[in-house]
Structures are given as structure tokens and as C-alpha cells.
Coordinates of C-alpha atoms in Angstrom, one line a residue:
Chain A
X1 CA 64.1 58.7 12.2
X2 CA 63.1 62.0 12.8
X3 CA 60.3 62.9 15.5
X4 CA 58.0 63.9 12.4
X5 CA 58.6 60.8 10.6
X6 CA 58.0 58.8 13.6
X7 CA 54.9 60.6 14.3
X8 CA 53.8 60.2 10.7
X9 CA 54.4 56.3 10.9
X10 CA 52.4 55.9 14.0
X11 CA 49.6 57.8 12.6
X12 CA 49.5 55.7 9.4
X13 CA 49.8 52.6 11.6
X14 CA 46.8 53.8 13.7
X15 CA 44.9 54.7 10.6
X16 CA 45.4 51.4 9.3
X17 CA 44.3 49.8 12.5
X18 CA 41.2 51.7 12.4
X19 CA 40.4 50.9 8.8
X20 CA 40.8 47.2 9.6
X21 CA 38.5 47.5 12.4
X22 CA 36.1 49.0 10.1
X23 CA 36.3 46.4 7.8
X24 CA 35.6 43.7 10.7
X25 CA 32.6 45.8 11.7
X26 CA 31.1 46.3 8.3
X27 CA 31.6 42.6 8.0
X28 CA 30.1 41.7 11.1
X29 CA 27.0 44.0 9.9
X30 CA 26.8 42.6 6.7
X31 CA 26.4 39.0 8.7
X32 CA 23.5 40.2 11.0
X33 CA 21.6 42.7 9.3
X34 CA 19.0 44.8 11.0
X35 CA 15.4 43.4 10.7
X36 CA 13.8 44.7 7.7
X37 CA 10.0 46.0 7.7
X38 CA 9.4 43.3 5.2
X39 CA 10.3 40.7 7.9
X40 CA 8.4 42.3 10.8
X41 CA 5.4 42.6 8.3
X42 CA 5.6 38.9 7.5
X43 CA 5.9 37.9 11.1
X44 CA 2.7 39.7 12.1
X45 CA 1.0 38.2 9.2
X46 CA 2.4 34.8 9.8
X47 CA 1.1 34.7 13.4
X48 CA -2.3 36.2 12.5
X49 CA -2.8 33.5 9.8
X50 CA -1.8 30.8 12.2
X51 CA -4.4 31.7 14.7
X52 CA -7.3 31.8 12.0
X53 CA -6.2 28.4 10.6
X54 CA -6.2 26.7 14.2
X55 CA -9.6 28.0 14.4
X56 CA -10.7 26.5 11.3
X57 CA -9.0 23.2 12.1
X58 CA -10.6 22.9 15.3
X59 CA -13.7 22.1 13.3
X60 CA -12.1 19.3 11.1
X61 CA -13.7 16.0 12.2
X62 CA -11.0 13.9 10.6
X63 CA -8.5 15.5 12.5
X64 CA -10.1 14.2 15.8
X65 CA -8.9 10.8 14.6
X66 CA -5.5 9.7 16.6
X67 CA -3.1 10.2 14.1
X68 CA -0.4 9.9 16.8
X69 CA -0.5 6.0 17.2
X70 CA 2.3 5.6 14.7
X71 CA 4.5 7.7 12.4
X72 CA 2.8 6.5 9.4
X73 CA -0.9 6.1 9.0
X74 CA -2.8 4.8 5.8
X75 CA -6.8 5.0 5.8
X76 CA -8.7 3.6 3.1
X77 CA -12.5 4.3 2.8
X78 CA -14.5 1.4 3.6
X79 CA -17.0 1.8 0.5
X80 CA -13.9 1.9 -1.6
X81 CA -12.2 -1.3 0.2
X82 CA -15.5 -3.1 -0.2
X83 CA -15.6 -2.3 -3.6
X84 CA -12.3 -3.7 -4.2
X85 CA -13.2 -7.1 -2.2
X86 CA -16.4 -7.2 -4.1
X87 CA -15.0 -6.7 -7.4
X88 CA -11.9 -9.0 -7.0
X89 CA -14.2 -12.1 -5.4
X90 CA -16.7 -11.7 -8.2
X91 CA -13.9 -11.8 -10.7
X92 CA -12.2 -14.5 -9.1
X93 CA -15.0 -16.7 -8.4
X94 CA -16.6 -15.9 -11.9
X95 CA -15.8 -19.1 -13.2
X96 CA -14.5 -22.0 -10.8
X97 CA -13.8 -25.4 -12.7
X98 CA -14.7 -28.3 -10.4
X99 CA -13.5 -31.9 -11.5
X100 CA -14.0 -33.9 -8.4
X101 CA -14.2 -37.5 -7.2
X102 CA -17.1 -36.9 -4.9
X103 CA -17.8 -40.8 -4.4
X104 CA -21.8 -40.2 -4.4
X105 CA -23.7 -43.2 -3.9
X106 CA -27.6 -43.6 -3.9
X107 CA -28.9 -46.7 -2.7
X108 CA -32.4 -48.6 -2.8
X109 CA -33.4 -51.9 -1.9
X110 CA -36.5 -54.1 -1.2
X111 CA -37.6 -57.3 -0.3
X112 CA -40.1 -59.2 -2.7
X113 CA -42.6 -61.4 -0.8
X114 CA -45.4 -63.9 -1.8
X115 CA -48.2 -65.1 -0.1
X116 CA -47.9 -68.9 0.3
X117 CA -49.9 -71.5 2.4
X118 CA -51.9 -68.6 4.2
X119 CA -48.4 -67.1 5.3
X120 CA -45.8 -64.9 3.7
X121 CA -42.4 -66.1 1.7
X122 CA -39.6 -63.9 1.1
X123 CA -38.5 -64.6 -2.4
X124 CA -35.4 -62.4 -2.4
X125 CA -34.1 -58.9 -2.1
X126 CA -33.0 -56.5 -4.6
X127 CA -30.7 -53.4 -4.6
X128 CA -29.9 -50.8 -6.6
X129 CA -26.6 -48.9 -6.1
X130 CA -26.1 -45.6 -8.2
X131 CA -22.7 -44.3 -7.7
X132 CA -21.4 -41.0 -9.1
X133 CA -17.7 -41.2 -9.3
X134 CA -16.7 -38.1 -10.9
X135 CA -18.4 -34.7 -11.1
X136 CA -17.5 -32.0 -13.4
X137 CA -19.0 -28.7 -13.3
X138 CA -18.6 -24.9 -13.3
X139 CA -19.5 -22.6 -10.2
X140 CA -20.0 -18.9 -10.7
X141 CA -20.3 -16.4 -8.1
X142 CA -22.5 -12.9 -8.4
X143 CA -21.6 -9.8 -6.6
X144 CA -21.1 -10.4 -2.7
X145 CA -23.0 -8.3 -0.1
X146 CA -20.5 -6.9 2.2
X147 CA -20.9 -5.6 5.8
X148 CA -18.6 -4.2 8.3
X149 CA -18.4 -6.4 11.6
X150 CA -16.4 -6.3 14.8
X151 CA -12.6 -7.5 15.1
X152 CA -11.7 -6.1 11.7
X153 CA -13.9 -8.2 9.8
X154 CA -15.8 -7.8 6.6
X155 CA -18.8 -10.1 6.6
X156 CA -19.6 -11.6 2.9
X157 CA -22.8 -13.0 1.3
X158 CA -22.2 -14.2 -1.8
X159 CA -24.7 -16.1 -4.2
X160 CA -22.8 -18.8 -5.9
X161 CA -24.4 -20.5 -8.8
X162 CA -23.8 -24.2 -10.1
X163 CA -23.9 -23.2 -13.6
X164 CA -23.5 -26.6 -14.9
X165 CA -22.5 -30.0 -13.6
X166 CA -22.1 -33.5 -15.0
X167 CA -21.5 -36.6 -13.1
X168 CA -20.2 -40.3 -14.4
X169 CA -20.8 -43.2 -12.3
X170 CA -22.3 -46.9 -12.6
X171 CA -25.5 -48.4 -11.8
X172 CA -25.2 -51.6 -9.9
X173 CA -28.5 -53.9 -9.9
X174 CA -28.5 -57.0 -7.7
X175 CA -31.1 -59.7 -7.2
X176 CA -30.5 -62.0 -4.2
X177 CA -32.9 -64.8 -4.1
X178 CA -33.9 -66.3 -0.8
X179 CA -35.3 -69.6 0.9
X180 CA -37.3 -71.6 -1.4
X181 CA -37.0 -69.2 -4.2
X182 CA -33.5 -70.2 -4.8
X183 CA -34.5 -73.4 -6.2
X184 CA -36.5 -71.6 -8.8
X185 CA -35.1 -68.1 -9.1
X186 CA -31.4 -67.3 -10.0
X187 CA -29.7 -64.5 -8.6
X188 CA -28.2 -61.9 -10.9
X189 CA -26.3 -58.6 -11.1
X190 CA -26.3 -56.1 -13.5
X191 CA -23.7 -53.2 -13.8
X192 CA -24.3 -50.2 -16.4
X193 CA -22.3 -46.9 -16.9
X194 CA -24.4 -43.9 -16.4
X195 CA -24.2 -40.0 -16.8
X196 CA -25.9 -37.6 -14.5
X197 CA -26.5 -33.8 -14.4
X198 CA -27.1 -31.4 -11.9
X199 CA -30.0 -29.2 -11.4
X200 CA -28.8 -25.6 -11.6
X201 CA -29.0 -24.0 -8.2
X202 CA -27.8 -21.0 -6.4
X203 CA -26.3 -21.4 -3.0
X204 CA -25.7 -18.3 -0.5
X205 CA -22.2 -18.6 0.6
X206 CA -21.4 -16.7 3.9
X207 CA -18.3 -15.9 5.6
X208 CA -15.8 -13.1 6.4
X209 CA -12.8 -11.4 5.4
X210 CA -10.5 -10.8 8.4
X211 CA -8.0 -8.0 7.7
X212 CA -4.8 -8.1 9.4
X213 CA -1.5 -6.9 8.9
X214 CA 1.5 -9.3 8.0
X215 CA 5.0 -8.0 7.4
X216 CA 3.8 -4.5 6.3
X217 CA 1.0 -6.0 4.0
X218 CA -2.6 -5.6 5.0
X219 CA -4.3 -8.8 4.1
X220 CA -7.8 -9.7 4.0
X221 CA -7.9 -13.6 5.0
X222 CA -10.9 -15.5 4.4
X223 CA -12.7 -17.2 6.9
X224 CA -15.5 -19.5 5.5
X225 CA -17.2 -22.1 7.6
X226 CA -17.2 -25.6 6.1
X227 CA -21.0 -25.4 5.2
X228 CA -22.7 -28.1 3.0
X229 CA -24.3 -27.2 0.0
X230 CA -27.0 -29.9 -1.4
X231 CA -26.4 -30.6 -5.0
X232 CA -29.5 -32.4 -6.8
X233 CA -28.9 -34.7 -9.3
X234 CA -30.8 -36.3 -12.3
X235 CA -29.5 -39.2 -14.6
X236 CA -29.7 -38.3 -18.3
X237 CA -32.5 -39.7 -20.3
X238 CA -30.3 -42.2 -21.7
X239 CA -28.9 -43.2 -18.4
X240 CA -32.6 -43.8 -17.3
X241 CA -33.4 -45.8 -20.0
X242 CA -30.5 -48.2 -19.4
X243 CA -31.6 -48.5 -15.9
X244 CA -35.1 -49.2 -16.8
X245 CA -33.7 -51.8 -19.4
X246 CA -31.9 -53.3 -16.6
X247 CA -34.7 -53.7 -14.5
X248 CA -37.1 -54.9 -17.2
X249 CA -34.4 -57.5 -18.3
X250 CA -34.8 -59.4 -15.1
X251 CA -38.3 -59.2 -15.0
X252 CA -38.9 -62.5 -16.2
X253 CA -40.1 -65.6 -14.5
X254 CA -37.0 -67.8 -14.0
X255 CA -35.3 -64.6 -12.3
X256 CA -38.5 -64.1 -10.0
X257 CA -38.4 -60.8 -11.3
X258 CA -42.0 -60.6 -12.0
X259 CA -42.2 -59.5 -8.6
X260 CA -39.9 -56.4 -9.3
X261 CA -42.3 -53.8 -10.9
X262 CA -40.2 -51.5 -12.7
X263 CA -42.8 -48.6 -12.7
X264 CA -42.7 -49.0 -9.1
X265 CA -38.8 -49.1 -8.5
X266 CA -37.7 -46.2 -11.1
X267 CA -39.6 -43.3 -9.5
X268 CA -38.1 -44.4 -6.0
X269 CA -34.6 -44.1 -7.6
X270 CA -35.3 -40.8 -9.4
X271 CA -36.7 -39.5 -6.0
X272 CA -33.4 -40.6 -4.3
X273 CA -31.2 -39.0 -6.9
X274 CA -33.0 -35.9 -6.9
X275 CA -32.9 -35.6 -3.2
X276 CA -29.5 -34.8 -3.8
X277 CA -26.1 -35.3 -2.0
X278 CA -24.2 -32.7 0.5
X279 CA -21.3 -31.0 -1.2
X280 CA -18.7 -29.1 0.6
X281 CA -17.2 -26.0 -1.3
X282 CA -13.4 -26.9 -1.3
X283 CA -11.8 -24.3 1.2
X284 CA -8.9 -23.6 -1.4
X285 CA -11.4 -21.6 -3.3
X286 CA -11.2 -18.8 -0.8
X287 CA -8.0 -16.9 -1.1
X288 CA -6.3 -14.2 0.9
X289 CA -6.5 -10.6 -0.8
X290 CA -3.5 -8.2 -0.3
X291 CA -4.9 -4.7 0.0
X292 CA -3.4 -2.3 -2.3
X293 CA -1.8 0.2 0.2
X294 CA 1.1 -1.2 2.0
X295 CA 4.2 -0.3 4.1
X296 CA 7.5 -0.7 2.5
X297 CA 10.7 -2.2 4.3
X298 CA 13.0 -0.6 2.0
X299 CA 13.0 3.0 0.3
X300 CA 15.3 5.3 -1.6
X301 CA 16.1 8.4 0.4
X302 CA 18.5 10.9 -1.6
X303 CA 19.9 8.4 -3.7
X304 CA 20.6 6.0 -0.7
X305 CA 18.8 2.7 0.1
X306 CA 17.5 2.9 3.4
X307 CA 15.8 -0.2 5.2
X308 CA 12.9 0.5 7.4
X309 CA 11.9 -1.8 10.4
X310 CA 7.8 -1.7 10.4
X311 CA 6.4 -1.9 13.8
X312 CA 2.7 -2.2 13.3
X313 CA 0.8 -0.2 15.8
X314 CA -3.0 0.1 15.1
X315 CA -5.5 -1.5 12.7
X316 CA -9.1 -0.6 12.9
X317 CA -12.1 -1.2 10.6
X318 CA -15.0 1.2 11.0
X319 CA -17.8 1.9 8.6
X320 CA -16.2 4.9 7.5
X321 CA -12.3 3.5 6.8
X322 CA -10.1 0.8 7.4
X323 CA -7.2 2.4 9.5
X324 CA -3.5 1.2 10.1
X325 CA -0.6 2.7 11.2
X326 CA 3.0 1.8 12.1
X327 CA 6.0 3.1 13.6
X328 CA 9.3 2.8 11.6
X329 CA 12.6 2.9 12.2
X330 CA 15.4 3.3 9.3
X331 CA 18.8 2.4 9.0
X332 CA 21.3 1.6 6.1
X333 CA 21.9 -1.9 6.0
X334 CA 25.2 -3.0 6.8
X335 CA 26.5 0.4 8.4
X336 CA 27.8 0.7 11.5
X337 CA 26.9 3.2 14.4
X338 CA 29.0 6.0 13.2
X339 CA 29.5 5.6 9.8
X340 CA 32.0 7.5 7.8
X341 CA 30.6 9.9 5.2
X342 CA 29.9 8.5 2.0
X343 CA 30.1 10.2 -1.5
X344 CA 26.6 9.8 -2.8
X345 CA 25.4 8.8 -6.2
X346 CA 24.2 11.6 -8.5
X347 CA 20.5 11.5 -7.5
X348 CA 17.9 11.0 -9.8
X349 CA 15.1 13.6 -10.2
Chain B
X1 CA 62.3 45.1 2.3
X2 CA 60.3 47.5 0.6
X3 CA 57.8 49.3 3.0
X4 CA 54.1 49.6 1.7
X5 CA 53.2 53.3 2.2
X6 CA 50.8 53.5 5.2
X7 CA 48.5 55.8 3.6
X8 CA 48.2 53.2 0.5
X9 CA 47.2 50.8 3.4
X10 CA 44.7 52.9 4.6
X11 CA 43.1 53.4 1.1
X12 CA 43.3 49.8 0.4
X13 CA 41.6 48.9 3.9
X14 CA 38.8 51.4 3.4
X15 CA 38.2 50.3 0.0
X16 CA 37.7 46.8 1.3
X17 CA 35.1 48.0 3.9
X18 CA 33.3 50.1 1.4
X19 CA 33.1 47.3 -1.4
X20 CA 29.6 46.8 -2.6
X21 CA 27.6 44.1 -1.7
X22 CA 27.4 41.3 -3.9
X23 CA 24.1 40.1 -5.4
X24 CA 22.8 38.1 -2.4
X25 CA 19.8 36.1 -2.1
X26 CA 17.2 37.6 0.3
X27 CA 17.3 36.6 4.1
X28 CA 16.6 33.0 4.8
X29 CA 13.9 33.8 7.3
X30 CA 12.1 35.9 4.9
X31 CA 12.0 33.2 2.3
X32 CA 11.0 30.7 4.5
X33 CA 8.1 33.0 6.1
X34 CA 6.9 34.1 2.8
X35 CA 6.4 30.3 2.1
X36 CA 4.8 29.8 5.4
X37 CA 2.4 32.5 4.9
X38 CA 1.5 31.2 1.6
X39 CA 1.0 27.6 2.9
X40 CA -1.4 28.9 5.7
X41 CA -3.2 30.8 3.2
X42 CA -3.7 27.8 1.2
X43 CA -4.9 25.6 4.0
X44 CA -7.5 28.5 5.1
X45 CA -8.9 28.4 1.8
X46 CA -9.2 24.7 1.9
X47 CA -10.7 24.9 5.1
X48 CA -13.2 27.3 4.1
X49 CA -14.5 24.7 1.4
X50 CA -14.3 22.2 4.1
X51 CA -11.7 20.2 2.2
X52 CA -8.6 20.6 4.3
X53 CA -8.0 16.9 3.9
X54 CA -10.0 15.7 0.7
X55 CA -9.9 12.0 1.7
X56 CA -12.0 10.2 -0.5
X57 CA -10.4 6.8 -1.1
X58 CA -6.8 6.6 0.3
X59 CA -5.1 8.9 2.8
X60 CA -1.7 8.6 4.0
X61 CA -0.3 10.8 6.8
X62 CA 3.2 10.9 7.3
X63 CA 4.9 12.5 10.4
X64 CA 7.9 14.8 10.1
X65 CA 10.1 12.8 12.4
X66 CA 9.9 9.8 10.3
X67 CA 11.2 11.7 7.3
X68 CA 13.7 13.2 9.3
X69 CA 14.6 9.8 10.5
X70 CA 15.1 8.4 6.9
X71 CA 17.0 11.3 6.0
X72 CA 19.4 11.2 9.1
X73 CA 19.8 7.6 8.5
X74 CA 21.6 8.7 5.0
X75 CA 24.0 10.9 7.1
X76 CA 26.8 12.1 7.0
X77 CA 27.2 12.0 3.2
X78 CA 29.5 14.2 1.0
X79 CA 28.5 15.8 -2.3
X80 CA 30.4 17.5 -4.9
X81 CA 28.6 20.7 -6.1
X82 CA 29.4 23.1 -9.3
X83 CA 32.9 20.6 -9.5
X84 CA 34.3 23.2 -7.0
X85 CA 32.7 22.7 -3.5
X86 CA 32.5 19.8 -1.4
X87 CA 29.5 19.5 0.9
X88 CA 29.6 17.3 3.8
X89 CA 26.0 17.0 5.2
X90 CA 25.9 16.2 9.0
X91 CA 22.5 16.8 10.3
X92 CA 19.0 17.1 9.2
X93 CA 15.6 18.6 10.2
X94 CA 12.4 18.1 9.0
X95 CA 9.1 19.9 9.8
X96 CA 5.8 19.7 8.4
X97 CA 3.7 22.9 9.3
X98 CA 2.0 25.9 8.0
X99 CA 1.3 24.3 4.8
X100 CA 5.0 23.8 4.2
X101 CA 7.1 20.6 4.0
X102 CA 10.5 22.0 5.0
X103 CA 13.6 19.8 4.9
X104 CA 16.8 21.7 6.3
X105 CA 20.3 20.2 6.0
X106 CA 23.1 21.4 8.2
X107 CA 26.8 20.6 7.1
X108 CA 30.1 22.1 6.0
X109 CA 31.1 23.2 2.6
X110 CA 34.6 23.5 1.6
X111 CA 36.6 23.8 -1.5
X112 CA 37.4 20.7 -3.7
X113 CA 40.8 21.7 -3.8
X114 CA 41.3 22.9 -0.3
X115 CA 39.1 21.2 2.3
X116 CA 40.6 23.5 4.9
X117 CA 38.9 26.5 3.5
X118 CA 35.4 25.6 4.8
X119 CA 32.3 27.3 6.0
X120 CA 29.1 26.3 7.8
X121 CA 26.1 25.7 5.5
X122 CA 22.5 25.3 6.0
X123 CA 20.4 24.2 3.0
X124 CA 16.6 24.6 3.0
X125 CA 14.3 22.8 0.7
X126 CA 10.6 22.2 0.2
X127 CA 9.0 19.1 -0.4
X128 CA 7.0 20.5 -3.4
X129 CA 6.1 17.6 -5.3
X130 CA 4.6 14.1 -3.9
X131 CA 3.9 11.5 -6.3
X132 CA 3.8 7.8 -6.7
X133 CA 6.6 6.4 -8.6
X134 CA 4.9 5.2 -11.8
X135 CA 6.8 1.8 -12.0
X136 CA 6.9 0.7 -8.3
X137 CA 3.9 2.7 -6.7
X138 CA 6.0 3.6 -4.0
X139 CA 5.3 7.5 -2.6
X140 CA 7.9 9.8 -3.4
X141 CA 8.6 13.5 -2.4
X142 CA 10.9 15.4 -4.5
X143 CA 12.6 18.4 -2.5
X144 CA 13.2 21.8 -4.3
X145 CA 16.0 24.0 -2.8
X146 CA 14.3 27.4 -1.3
X147 CA 17.2 29.0 0.3
X148 CA 20.9 28.4 1.2
X149 CA 22.8 30.0 4.2
X150 CA 26.5 30.0 4.8
X151 CA 28.7 31.2 7.7
X152 CA 32.4 31.5 8.3
X153 CA 33.5 28.8 10.7
X154 CA 36.1 31.0 12.4
X155 CA 34.3 34.2 13.2
X156 CA 37.7 35.5 15.2
X157 CA 40.1 35.7 12.3
X158 CA 39.7 37.2 9.0
X159 CA 40.5 34.7 6.4
X160 CA 40.1 35.8 3.1
X161 CA 39.7 32.7 1.2
X162 CA 37.0 31.6 3.8
X163 CA 35.3 35.0 3.1
X164 CA 35.6 34.2 -0.6
X165 CA 34.1 30.8 -0.1
X166 CA 31.2 32.2 1.8
X167 CA 30.5 35.0 -0.8
X168 CA 30.9 32.6 -3.6
X169 CA 28.4 30.0 -2.3
X170 CA 25.9 33.2 -1.3
X171 CA 26.1 33.9 -5.2
X172 CA 25.6 30.4 -6.4
X173 CA 22.5 29.7 -8.2
X174 CA 20.2 27.5 -6.0
X175 CA 20.1 25.0 -8.7
X176 CA 23.7 24.2 -7.9
X177 CA 22.6 22.7 -4.6
X178 CA 19.9 20.6 -5.9
X179 CA 22.4 17.4 -5.6
X180 CA 22.3 17.7 -2.0
X181 CA 18.4 17.2 -1.7
X182 CA 16.7 15.1 -4.2
X183 CA 14.1 12.5 -4.0
X184 CA 12.8 11.1 -0.7
X185 CA 10.7 7.8 -0.9
X186 CA 8.1 7.4 1.7
X187 CA 7.8 3.7 2.9
X188 CA 4.3 3.4 1.6
X189 CA 3.4 1.6 -1.8
X190 CA 0.3 1.6 -3.7
X191 CA 0.0 -1.3 -5.8
X192 CA -1.2 -1.0 -9.3
X193 CA -3.4 -4.0 -9.3
X194 CA -5.1 -6.3 -6.8
X195 CA -4.7 -9.9 -7.6
X196 CA -5.4 -13.5 -6.4
X197 CA -3.3 -16.1 -7.8
X198 CA -4.6 -19.0 -9.8
X199 CA -5.7 -22.3 -8.3
X200 CA -5.1 -25.7 -9.7
X201 CA -5.5 -28.4 -7.1
X202 CA -7.5 -31.1 -5.9
X203 CA -9.9 -30.9 -8.5
X204 CA -10.3 -27.0 -8.5
X205 CA -9.3 -24.8 -11.3
X206 CA -9.8 -21.1 -10.9
X207 CA -7.8 -18.5 -13.2
X208 CA -5.9 -15.8 -11.7
X209 CA -8.0 -12.9 -10.9
X210 CA -6.3 -9.5 -11.5
X211 CA -8.0 -6.0 -10.9
X212 CA -6.0 -3.2 -12.2
X213 CA -6.2 -0.2 -10.3
X214 CA -5.0 3.5 -11.0
X215 CA -4.0 5.7 -8.4
X216 CA -2.7 9.2 -8.2
X217 CA -1.7 11.8 -5.6
X218 CA -4.3 14.4 -5.7
X219 CA -3.6 16.7 -2.7
X220 CA -0.9 17.1 -0.3
X221 CA -1.1 19.4 2.9
X222 CA 1.7 19.7 5.6
X223 CA 0.3 20.8 9.0
X224 CA 0.7 19.7 12.7
X225 CA 4.0 18.0 12.2
X226 CA 2.3 15.6 9.6
X227 CA 2.1 15.2 5.6
X228 CA -1.3 14.8 4.5
X229 CA -1.5 12.9 1.2
X230 CA -4.6 12.2 -0.4
X231 CA -4.7 9.7 -3.1
X232 CA -7.5 9.1 -5.8
X233 CA -7.7 5.4 -6.6
X234 CA -10.0 3.6 -8.8
X235 CA -10.4 0.1 -10.1
X236 CA -10.9 -0.5 -13.6
X237 CA -14.6 -1.4 -14.6
X238 CA -15.7 -4.8 -15.1
X239 CA -15.9 -4.6 -18.7
X240 CA -13.0 -2.9 -19.5
X241 CA -10.9 -5.7 -17.6
X242 CA -12.9 -8.7 -18.4
X243 CA -11.2 -11.9 -18.7
X244 CA -10.0 -13.1 -22.0

């Protein structure tokens, strides 16, 4: 190779090297473009807007609340929550059918005496035993009044109407002669089937729902004390007629019944029956209510099922809202700490 | 062996250097800043009306680290895109700020047929739609891809196939990356009815009571590291849902 050719080859090689270096430089320049005017403008605008926003947010009362007690917070306005409890309770207790065996007993007894030889002689003792073995009725609740109380409680005062009730039972009438009267008077017993109706009444049922968290669910649990409510009864006219007939049938000389005055005994019985009996609302009529917003323990993220461990943090009921929060830890069930990459199913959109 | 003429080599090299830049997307930082400024403007407008968080019935507040935790739980995963690329998502970052719910995935993109030709890839998406799943009542965010950024893995060497991959990825439609990010369910569910089961015991008979509910997301804001989701919920009126 001549000197000239060598020089040409070296020049060409150098030129190629420069060209290749240029490629690299241009490539790098492409990769790191100089900051554009638009970008600088946007940055300045962004900064200025951020300052403005912060001054606006400082006056937001809601943001003063602690939203950092958990990673997920659900708040429900108390009036809305009250509306749910009110409406659910009203609907639920709108028609409660009772078919109870209360074993109600009303008893009245007395002695029949007569004056004899300047003294008093007991002729005998009578007893009337009214027994209501079965009570079938319908209770209905009106819209309850609610108020927020301490310890995450919603106090409830609910008018409950005894809309209708009918009882079934027996009348047991007994005469027991005593002493000398045993010689002249006969003992006797009468039993009749009876029917009774309850007076329509309104009872004020008071209690509370306690809000608590249970496995991601917010539950309003009923807390109603076992109060007694008085149910007043009256026999049906037909049944009173049976009682009266029973008493009168014994009002004969040989049964010493002349001393038992039906006009005296029947009002006593009526008074006793209408005084009523104490009735406890069965606890089972109050049920827990699950609130509509709940934490979930499994979700789908980018087409993959992810299990979430819910760790409840705060629950607070105020006049303004019910507030509950939780921290959550996500993991895919059955995976090891360093899983192999998975091909994902095509996600749904 | 036949030699390539050095001048031809020079021309080819210069030609490559002067090749016009392919149609590229705007810089990622610009796209994100545009979104942030838009988002803050929206927040300021809402604040002026005193309705930054229009919480009337139900409010759900979601921390960005929870959503990041949920996404990270699914990592790593691989996704085929456009029948050409394989993307392995390896890390995620979620930030709820400036009125903008940003989800960023970082990973490695390679050719489906040649796994060694690979580039780093960052995919940026925004949770643009938050809704309640009509069937399950679960809160769900839908991610829309905003930007994609790719870089060569090996900056020292010049590998034409890798450069082509980076260029090809940068020219792909954003919609091609959608399978990488789709739906993210938030672990909160709003029931569509409140019910109390029937009772039939010890002489008490009560029918089941069901109170149907309607709920819909009406407002979503992202700021201070949280997503603020306001849900409008109402119960059906007594008359509309009276017992049979």
C-alpha cells in the first residue's frame, strides 16, 4: 500500500469513528432533551396552584378529622344512618305475629259465711281460676325516635302497638263446703272453655343499637332491656255469659250457692282480668342490622384475586357521622414471599 | 473479503445520526404536569364553592399506600402486548395528589420472540373512573394509560435491536399498554339492600325485612395522599318497597 493510500484509509477510519461518535451523541441528546419552555411554564404554574390549593384546604373543616388512623376510612352521615335504622326497624316490626303460650292465670276466691247462734259459720270457700293458655296477636311498630349516645350507641324509642290479640283458655269454678255445711251443701266444680281479647294498647319500647365492627362488617346490635309490658284482657261477651251461667247454675239451695251472688262475683273477675298481666317482648324480635358499607377481605386487582387482612382501627359515632377505619394488608392467597412472575389473565374492563 | 469503502461507511453513519426523530409522544413529565395542574384547578374551583369533599351520605377515603400495596401484591406479572412485546411489571408506585390519582408501573419490556432484546419501561396511568360495581357493590377504580417511557437497559453499548424496540414502543398507541393496567378494586363494598332475616321461633313470626338501597359514586378527588370518594346513597321509600 502506498503512503497516499494509507493516509486515505486512516482518514476514512477516523471519519467513520467521528460519525459513529456523532450517532452516539445525537442518541444521547435525543434521550435527554433540553427542558422546554412549556415544561418550565407548567412547573411554575403547578407550584403556584399548589400554594393556592393549600390555603383553600386549610379552611375545610372535614379535613381536620384524623384520616390517618387507618388506610381506609368509611364515614356515613348520622342522619342518613339513622334513616336506615329507622326505616329498617319500622318495616321489620311492622307486623310481628305472636302465638304464645303465656299461661296467664287470674284467680279470685272467697269465703261464704252465715250468722248462726250468735256467731259466724263458714259455709264454704269458692274459687274461680281463669287461665289463658294461648295468646295469638299482632304487634306493629311505629317509626322510632333515635338519638346518638355515648359508646357508639344509637338510642331508640319505639312505639309498639298491640294491634289485636285473642286468648284461649279455661274457667275453673270450684265450691268447697266447710264444716256443718258439708252435711247440707255439695261440693262442685265447673270447667268451661273461654276466649279473651286484649285491649289495643301502645307500648313505648326503649333500647339501643350498639355499632361495632365484626370481621369487616359494621353491625348495629340491639340492646333492649327485658322490660315488662302490661296486657289488659277482657273475656269475650260469649265467654262472660258462660262464666255467669256457671255461677248462676250453682246458685241453688242444695249447693249453698245462695250465698254466692253472681252480681258481686262477676265484676270482681272482670276487674281482675282487665288489670292484665305482664308480658315481656321476646328478645328474638330484636335483630342485628348490618350497615350497608363494609370492608372486603378479597378484591380483584388488575385481574388477580387479592386477599386483604382487615385490621380495624377506629369506630366513632358522633351527631354528624359514623366513622370507621381500618388498616389493610394485601396478599395473594397461596403465594410464597418471592413469587415467580405470573402471566395475567386478560383483564376485564 | 470485500472491503466496504470508508466513504460509504461515513455517509451511512451520518445518515443514521441525522435520521429524523420518529413521531413521539410528548415528554412524560409534561403530560403528568398537565394533569396535575388541571387537577389542582379542579380542586380550587370546588373549594371556592365550599365543596371540596361533597360528603352528604357516604364518604370513602382511600390512602394511596393501600392501593400501592394492593397493586404490589400482584407483582411481578407478565403481560403480552400487541402480540409482539412481553412486559414484566416489577414495581408499582401510587400517588393521590394534586387532583390526580397516578399509578406507575415499572418493569422490563422485551420482544416476545427475543427475550434478550429488552428495555426498561415505565407506564403511567390515572384512576380516572371510580364506580361501584353494579353486581357486587364493590368500589372499583378504572385506570387509563397516560404515558409510557422506555429506556435502553444497556446505555454503554449500541444495540440496534434494542434501539428499535425502544423506538417501536415509543411509537405504539397508548391503548396498546392498557392490558397492563385495568381495574383496581378497593376493599369497600356498598350493599344494595339492608335486610333483617325472618324470625319463626318460640311463637314469634316476623317476615324478612328488606330495604333496597341505591348508591352511586358522585364525586372523586385525589389530594393529600388520599382518594376521597363521595357516594350518594338513598333508600327506597316505604311506599315503593312495601311488603307484599
